[in-house]
mmCIF file of C-alpha atoms in Angstrom:
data_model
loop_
_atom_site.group_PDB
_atom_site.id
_atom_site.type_symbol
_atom_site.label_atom_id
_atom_site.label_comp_id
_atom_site.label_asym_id
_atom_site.label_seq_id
_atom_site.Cartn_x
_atom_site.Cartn_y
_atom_site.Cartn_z
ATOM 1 C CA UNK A 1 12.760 57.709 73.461
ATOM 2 C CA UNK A 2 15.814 55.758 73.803
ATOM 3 C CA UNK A 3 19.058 57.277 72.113
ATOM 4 C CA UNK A 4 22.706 57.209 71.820
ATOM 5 C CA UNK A 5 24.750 59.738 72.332
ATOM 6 C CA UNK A 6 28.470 60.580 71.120
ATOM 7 C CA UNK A 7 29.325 64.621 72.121
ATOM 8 C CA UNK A 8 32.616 64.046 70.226
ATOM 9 C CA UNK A 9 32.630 64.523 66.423
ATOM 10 C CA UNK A 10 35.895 64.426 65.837
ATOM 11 C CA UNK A 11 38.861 63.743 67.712
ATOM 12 C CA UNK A 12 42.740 63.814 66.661
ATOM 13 C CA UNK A 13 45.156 62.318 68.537
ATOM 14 C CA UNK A 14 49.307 61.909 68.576
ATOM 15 C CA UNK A 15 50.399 58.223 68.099
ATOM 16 C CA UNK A 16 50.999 56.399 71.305
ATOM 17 C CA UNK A 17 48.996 58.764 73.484
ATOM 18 C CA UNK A 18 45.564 57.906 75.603
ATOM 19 C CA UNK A 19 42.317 57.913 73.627
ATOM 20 C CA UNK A 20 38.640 58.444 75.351
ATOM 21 C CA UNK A 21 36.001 57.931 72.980
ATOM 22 C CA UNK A 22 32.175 59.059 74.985
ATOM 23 C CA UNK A 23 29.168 57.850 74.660
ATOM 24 C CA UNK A 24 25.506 58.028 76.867
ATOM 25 C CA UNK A 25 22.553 56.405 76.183
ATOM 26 C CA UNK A 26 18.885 56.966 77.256
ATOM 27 C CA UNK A 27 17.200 54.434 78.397
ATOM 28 C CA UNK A 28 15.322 52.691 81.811
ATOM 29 C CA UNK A 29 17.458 49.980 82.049
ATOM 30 C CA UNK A 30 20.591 48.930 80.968
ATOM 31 C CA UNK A 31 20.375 48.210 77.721
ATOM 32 C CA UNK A 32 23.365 45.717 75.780
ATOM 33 C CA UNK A 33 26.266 47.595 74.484
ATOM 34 C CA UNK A 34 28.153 47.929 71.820
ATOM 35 C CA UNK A 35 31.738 49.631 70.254
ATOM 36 C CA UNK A 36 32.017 49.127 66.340
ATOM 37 C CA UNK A 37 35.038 50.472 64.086
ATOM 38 C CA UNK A 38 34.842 51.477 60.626
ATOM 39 C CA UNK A 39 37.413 51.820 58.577
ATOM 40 C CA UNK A 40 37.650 53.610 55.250
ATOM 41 C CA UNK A 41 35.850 51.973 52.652
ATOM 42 C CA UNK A 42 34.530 49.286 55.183
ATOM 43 C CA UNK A 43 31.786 48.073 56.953
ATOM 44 C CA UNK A 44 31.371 48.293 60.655
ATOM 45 C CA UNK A 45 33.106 45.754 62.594
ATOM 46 C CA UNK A 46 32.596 44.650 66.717
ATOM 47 C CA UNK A 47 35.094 45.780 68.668
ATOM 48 C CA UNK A 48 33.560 44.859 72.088
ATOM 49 C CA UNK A 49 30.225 44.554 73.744
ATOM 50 C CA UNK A 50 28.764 44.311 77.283
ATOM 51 C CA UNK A 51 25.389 43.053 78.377
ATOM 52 C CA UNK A 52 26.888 41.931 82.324
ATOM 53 C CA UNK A 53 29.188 41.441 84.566
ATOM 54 C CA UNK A 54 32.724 42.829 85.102
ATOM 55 C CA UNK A 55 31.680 46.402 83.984
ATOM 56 C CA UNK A 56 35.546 46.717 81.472
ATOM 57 C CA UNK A 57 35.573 44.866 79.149
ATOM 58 C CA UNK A 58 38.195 44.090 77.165
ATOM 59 C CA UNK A 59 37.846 44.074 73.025
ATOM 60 C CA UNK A 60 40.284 43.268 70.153
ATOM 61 C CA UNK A 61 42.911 45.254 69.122
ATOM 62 C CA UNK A 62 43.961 46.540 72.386
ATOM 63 C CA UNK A 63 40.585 48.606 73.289
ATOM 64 C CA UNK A 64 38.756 48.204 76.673
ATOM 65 C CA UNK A 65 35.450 50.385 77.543
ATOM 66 C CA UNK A 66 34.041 50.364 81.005
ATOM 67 C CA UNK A 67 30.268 50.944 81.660
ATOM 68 C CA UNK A 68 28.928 53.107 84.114
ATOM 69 C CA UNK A 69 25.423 52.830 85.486
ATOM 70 C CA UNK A 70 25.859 56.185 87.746
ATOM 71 C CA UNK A 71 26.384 58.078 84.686
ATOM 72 C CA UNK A 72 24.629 56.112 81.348
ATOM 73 C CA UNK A 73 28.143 55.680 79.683
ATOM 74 C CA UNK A 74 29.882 53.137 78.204
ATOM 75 C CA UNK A 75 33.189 54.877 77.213
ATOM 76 C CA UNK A 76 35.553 53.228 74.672
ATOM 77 C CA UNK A 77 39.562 53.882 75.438
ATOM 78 C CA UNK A 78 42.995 52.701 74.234
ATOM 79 C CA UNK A 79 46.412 53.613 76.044
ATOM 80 C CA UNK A 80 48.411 53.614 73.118
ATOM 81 C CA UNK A 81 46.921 54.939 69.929
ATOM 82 C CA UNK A 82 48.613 53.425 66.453
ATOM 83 C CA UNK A 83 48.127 55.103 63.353
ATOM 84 C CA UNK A 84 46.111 52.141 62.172
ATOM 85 C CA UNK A 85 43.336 52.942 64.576
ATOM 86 C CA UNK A 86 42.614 56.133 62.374
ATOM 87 C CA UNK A 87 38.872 54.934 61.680
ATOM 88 C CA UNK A 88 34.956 56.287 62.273
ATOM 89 C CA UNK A 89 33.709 54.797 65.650
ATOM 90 C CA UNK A 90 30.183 53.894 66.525
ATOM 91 C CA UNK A 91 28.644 53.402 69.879
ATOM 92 C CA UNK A 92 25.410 51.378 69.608
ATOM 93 C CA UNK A 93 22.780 49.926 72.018
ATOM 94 C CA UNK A 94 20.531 47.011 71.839
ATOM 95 C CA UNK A 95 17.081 46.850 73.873
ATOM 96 C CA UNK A 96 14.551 44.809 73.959
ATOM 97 C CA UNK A 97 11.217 46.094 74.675
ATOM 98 C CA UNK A 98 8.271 43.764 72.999
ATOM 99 C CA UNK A 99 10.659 43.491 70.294
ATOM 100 C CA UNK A 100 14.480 43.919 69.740
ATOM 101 C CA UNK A 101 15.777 47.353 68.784
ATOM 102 C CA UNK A 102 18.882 49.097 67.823
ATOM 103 C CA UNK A 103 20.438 52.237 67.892
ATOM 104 C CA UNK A 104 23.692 53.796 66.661
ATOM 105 C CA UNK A 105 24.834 57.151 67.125
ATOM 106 C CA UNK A 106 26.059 59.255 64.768
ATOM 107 C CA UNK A 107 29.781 58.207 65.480
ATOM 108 C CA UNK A 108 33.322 59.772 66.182
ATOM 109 C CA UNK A 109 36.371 60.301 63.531
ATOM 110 C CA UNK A 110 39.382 59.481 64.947
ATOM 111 C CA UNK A 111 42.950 61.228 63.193
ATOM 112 C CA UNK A 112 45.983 60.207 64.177
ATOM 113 C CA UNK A 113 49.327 61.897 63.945
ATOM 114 C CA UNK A 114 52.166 61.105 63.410
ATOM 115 C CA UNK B 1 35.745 33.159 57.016
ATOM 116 C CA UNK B 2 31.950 33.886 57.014
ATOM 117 C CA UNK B 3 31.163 37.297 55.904
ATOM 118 C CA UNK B 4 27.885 39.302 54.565
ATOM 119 C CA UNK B 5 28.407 39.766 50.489
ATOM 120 C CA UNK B 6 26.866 42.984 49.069
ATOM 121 C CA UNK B 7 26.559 43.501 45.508
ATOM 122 C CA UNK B 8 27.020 45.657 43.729
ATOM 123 C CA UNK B 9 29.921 48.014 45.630
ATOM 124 C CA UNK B 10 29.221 50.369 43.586
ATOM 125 C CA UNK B 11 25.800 51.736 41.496
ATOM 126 C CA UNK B 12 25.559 54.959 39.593
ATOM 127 C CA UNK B 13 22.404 55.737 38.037
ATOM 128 C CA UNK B 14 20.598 58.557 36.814
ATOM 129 C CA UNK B 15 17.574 59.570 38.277
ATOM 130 C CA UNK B 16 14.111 57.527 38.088
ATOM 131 C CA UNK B 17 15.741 54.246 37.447
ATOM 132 C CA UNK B 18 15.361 51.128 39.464
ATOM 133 C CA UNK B 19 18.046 49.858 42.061
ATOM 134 C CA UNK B 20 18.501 46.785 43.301
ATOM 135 C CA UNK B 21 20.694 45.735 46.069
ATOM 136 C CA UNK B 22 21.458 42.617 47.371
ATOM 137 C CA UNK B 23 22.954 40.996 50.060
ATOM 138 C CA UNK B 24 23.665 37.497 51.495
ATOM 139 C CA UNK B 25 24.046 37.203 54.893
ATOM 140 C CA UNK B 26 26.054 34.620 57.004
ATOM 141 C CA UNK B 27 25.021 31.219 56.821
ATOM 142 C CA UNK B 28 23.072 30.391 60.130
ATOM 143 C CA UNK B 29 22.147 34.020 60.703
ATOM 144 C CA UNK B 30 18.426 34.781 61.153
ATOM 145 C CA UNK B 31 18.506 38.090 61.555
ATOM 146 C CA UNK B 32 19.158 40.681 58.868
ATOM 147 C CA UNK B 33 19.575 44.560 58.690
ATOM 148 C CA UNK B 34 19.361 47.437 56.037
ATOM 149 C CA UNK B 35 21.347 50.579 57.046
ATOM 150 C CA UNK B 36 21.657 53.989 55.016
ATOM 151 C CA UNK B 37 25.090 56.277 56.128
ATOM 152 C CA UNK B 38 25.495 59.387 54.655
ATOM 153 C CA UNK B 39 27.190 62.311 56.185
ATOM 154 C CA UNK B 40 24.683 64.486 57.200
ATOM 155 C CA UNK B 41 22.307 61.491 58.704
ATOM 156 C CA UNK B 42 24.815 58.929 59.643
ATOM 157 C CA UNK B 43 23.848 55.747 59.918
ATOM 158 C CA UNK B 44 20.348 54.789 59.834
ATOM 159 C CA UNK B 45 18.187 51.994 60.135
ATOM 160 C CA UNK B 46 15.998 51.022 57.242
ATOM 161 C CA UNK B 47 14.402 47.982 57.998
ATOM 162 C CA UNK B 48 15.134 44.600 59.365
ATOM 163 C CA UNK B 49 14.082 40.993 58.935
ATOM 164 C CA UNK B 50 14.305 38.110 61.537
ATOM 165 C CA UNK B 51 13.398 34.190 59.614
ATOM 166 C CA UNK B 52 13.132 36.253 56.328
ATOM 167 C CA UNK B 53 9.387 38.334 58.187
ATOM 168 C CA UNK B 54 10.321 42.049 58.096
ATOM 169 C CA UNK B 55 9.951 43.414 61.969
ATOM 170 C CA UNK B 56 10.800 46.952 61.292
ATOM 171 C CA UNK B 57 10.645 48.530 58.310
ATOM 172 C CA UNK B 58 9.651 52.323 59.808
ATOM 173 C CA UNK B 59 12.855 53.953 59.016
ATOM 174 C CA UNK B 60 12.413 53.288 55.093
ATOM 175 C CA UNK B 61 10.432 55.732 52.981
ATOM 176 C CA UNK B 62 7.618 53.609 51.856
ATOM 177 C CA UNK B 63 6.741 55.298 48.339
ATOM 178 C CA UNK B 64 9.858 53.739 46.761
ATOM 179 C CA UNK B 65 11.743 51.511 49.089
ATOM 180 C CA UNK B 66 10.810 48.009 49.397
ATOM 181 C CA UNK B 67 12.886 45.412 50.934
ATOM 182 C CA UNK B 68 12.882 41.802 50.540
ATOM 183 C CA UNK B 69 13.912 38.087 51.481
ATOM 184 C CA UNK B 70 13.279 35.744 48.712
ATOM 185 C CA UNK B 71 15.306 32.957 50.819
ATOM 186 C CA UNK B 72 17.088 32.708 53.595
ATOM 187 C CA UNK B 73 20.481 33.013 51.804
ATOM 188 C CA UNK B 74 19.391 36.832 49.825
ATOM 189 C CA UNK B 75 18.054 39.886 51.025
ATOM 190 C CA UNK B 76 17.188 42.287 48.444
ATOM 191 C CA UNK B 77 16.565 46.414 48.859
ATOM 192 C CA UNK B 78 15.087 48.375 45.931
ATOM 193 C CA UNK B 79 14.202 51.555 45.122
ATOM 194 C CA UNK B 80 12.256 52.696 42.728
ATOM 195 C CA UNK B 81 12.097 54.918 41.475
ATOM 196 C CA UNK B 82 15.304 56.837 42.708
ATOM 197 C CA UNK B 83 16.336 60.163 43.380
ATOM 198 C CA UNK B 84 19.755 62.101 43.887
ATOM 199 C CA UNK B 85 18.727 62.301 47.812
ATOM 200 C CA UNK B 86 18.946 58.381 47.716
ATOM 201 C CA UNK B 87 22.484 58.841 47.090
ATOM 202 C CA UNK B 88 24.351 56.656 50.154
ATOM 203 C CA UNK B 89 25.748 53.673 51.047
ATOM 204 C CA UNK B 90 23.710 50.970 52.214
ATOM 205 C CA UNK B 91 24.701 48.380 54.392
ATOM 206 C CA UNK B 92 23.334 44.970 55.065
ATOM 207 C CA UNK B 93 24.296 43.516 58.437
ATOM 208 C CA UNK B 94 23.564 40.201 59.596
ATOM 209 C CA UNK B 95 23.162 38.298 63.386
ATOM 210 C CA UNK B 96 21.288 36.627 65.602
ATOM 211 C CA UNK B 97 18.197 37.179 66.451
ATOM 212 C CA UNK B 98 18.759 38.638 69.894
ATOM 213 C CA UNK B 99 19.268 42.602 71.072
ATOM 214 C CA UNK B 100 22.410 41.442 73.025
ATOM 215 C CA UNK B 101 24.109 39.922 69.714
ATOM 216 C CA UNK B 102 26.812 41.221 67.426
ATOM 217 C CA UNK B 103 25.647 42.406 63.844
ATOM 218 C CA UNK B 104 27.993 41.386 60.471
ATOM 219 C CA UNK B 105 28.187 44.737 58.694
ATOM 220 C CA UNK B 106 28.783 44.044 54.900
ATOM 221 C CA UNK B 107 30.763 45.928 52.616
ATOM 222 C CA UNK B 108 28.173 48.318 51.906
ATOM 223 C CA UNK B 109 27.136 49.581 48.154
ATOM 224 C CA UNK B 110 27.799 53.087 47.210
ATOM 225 C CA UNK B 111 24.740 54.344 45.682
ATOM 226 C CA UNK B 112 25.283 57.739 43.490
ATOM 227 C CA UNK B 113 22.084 59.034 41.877
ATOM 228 C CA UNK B 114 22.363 61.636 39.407
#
């Protein structure tokens, strides 16, 4: 069965270091893929996707993620972390086998300090 | 700005009564999605509709859950009669009708069942 994977519940993180988000996903081929944010109180909302192509790609508010076929990840990263980025993030996959599916996995809380 | 309206944000209700949840997706969008997050499950997938025909309702408890599209401009999710494990929020997402496209998360409504 194809899943999603993030190993990472929660991660905190000082203000302007690195951040690595994971994620893995099961499946034959290479499925599209997805980074959504979710702020407090929100809805989800696209950071970046992939489906081809340049393997980083580059999504809004400073975040790149860079797929890797070797390894089934699409990791999501930022150099400089801002307070603001303090949200729940969701890795997701679209396939399409007979009919189009979608999977999320169960997501990673990001705390910032100060 | 197109976005996905939910109403209502918020429902309490006490347990056995009816809910009813709407949503209105983006204009042009032919593809919509019910989610339920809570903490324990995350975020699920309920049931989703592509030109208003439901294509995959399997993650939604028949007995009581029943989800709609009157028109192309409302999606409606019910339950009925509902119980304090109901108690989530429920998001309607809309797109395109393709695995590879971005969903429009909505608001959400924060159901609390008592």
């Amino acid at each position: 069965a194809q899943s999603v994977t993030q190993p990472d519940i929660h991660i905190t993180v000082s203000e302007g270091a690195s951040l690595e988000l994971r994620c893995n996903y099961s499946y034959g081929a290479t499925p599209y893929l997805f980074w959504y944010v979710q702020s407090p109180g929100q809805g989800l909302q696209l950071l970046l996707k992939y489906f081809s192509g340049d393997t980083l790609v580059q999504g809004i508010k400073g975040f790149e993620a860079e797929f890797k076929r070797s390894q089934s990840s699409f990791n999501l990263r930022k150099p400089s972390v801002h307070w603001s980025d303090a949200a729940e993030y969701f890795c997701a996959v679209g396939v399409h086998e007979g009919r189009n599916q979608f999977y999320f996995g169960t997501g990673t809380s990001l705390t910032v300090i100060p | 700005d197109a976005r996905v309206t939910q109403t209502p944000r918020d429902k309490v209700t006490e347990m056995g009564q009816e809910v009813t949840m709407r949503c209105q997706p983006i204009l042009g969008h032919n593809t919509v999605f019910w989610y339920r997050q809570t903490m324990m499950q995350g975020l699920e997938l309920l049931a989703y509709f592509r030109n208003r025909a439901p294509l995959d309702d399997s993650g939604m408890p028949k007995d009581r859950f029943s989800a709609e599209m009157p028109d192309a401009t409302l999606a409606t999710l019910k339950i009925q009669p509902s119980e304090p494990r109901d108690s989530a929020v429920y998001f309607c997402a809309s797109g395109l009708a393709g695995a590879r496209d971005e969903q429009f998360f909505g608001p959400g409504t924060r159901l609390t069942v008592l």
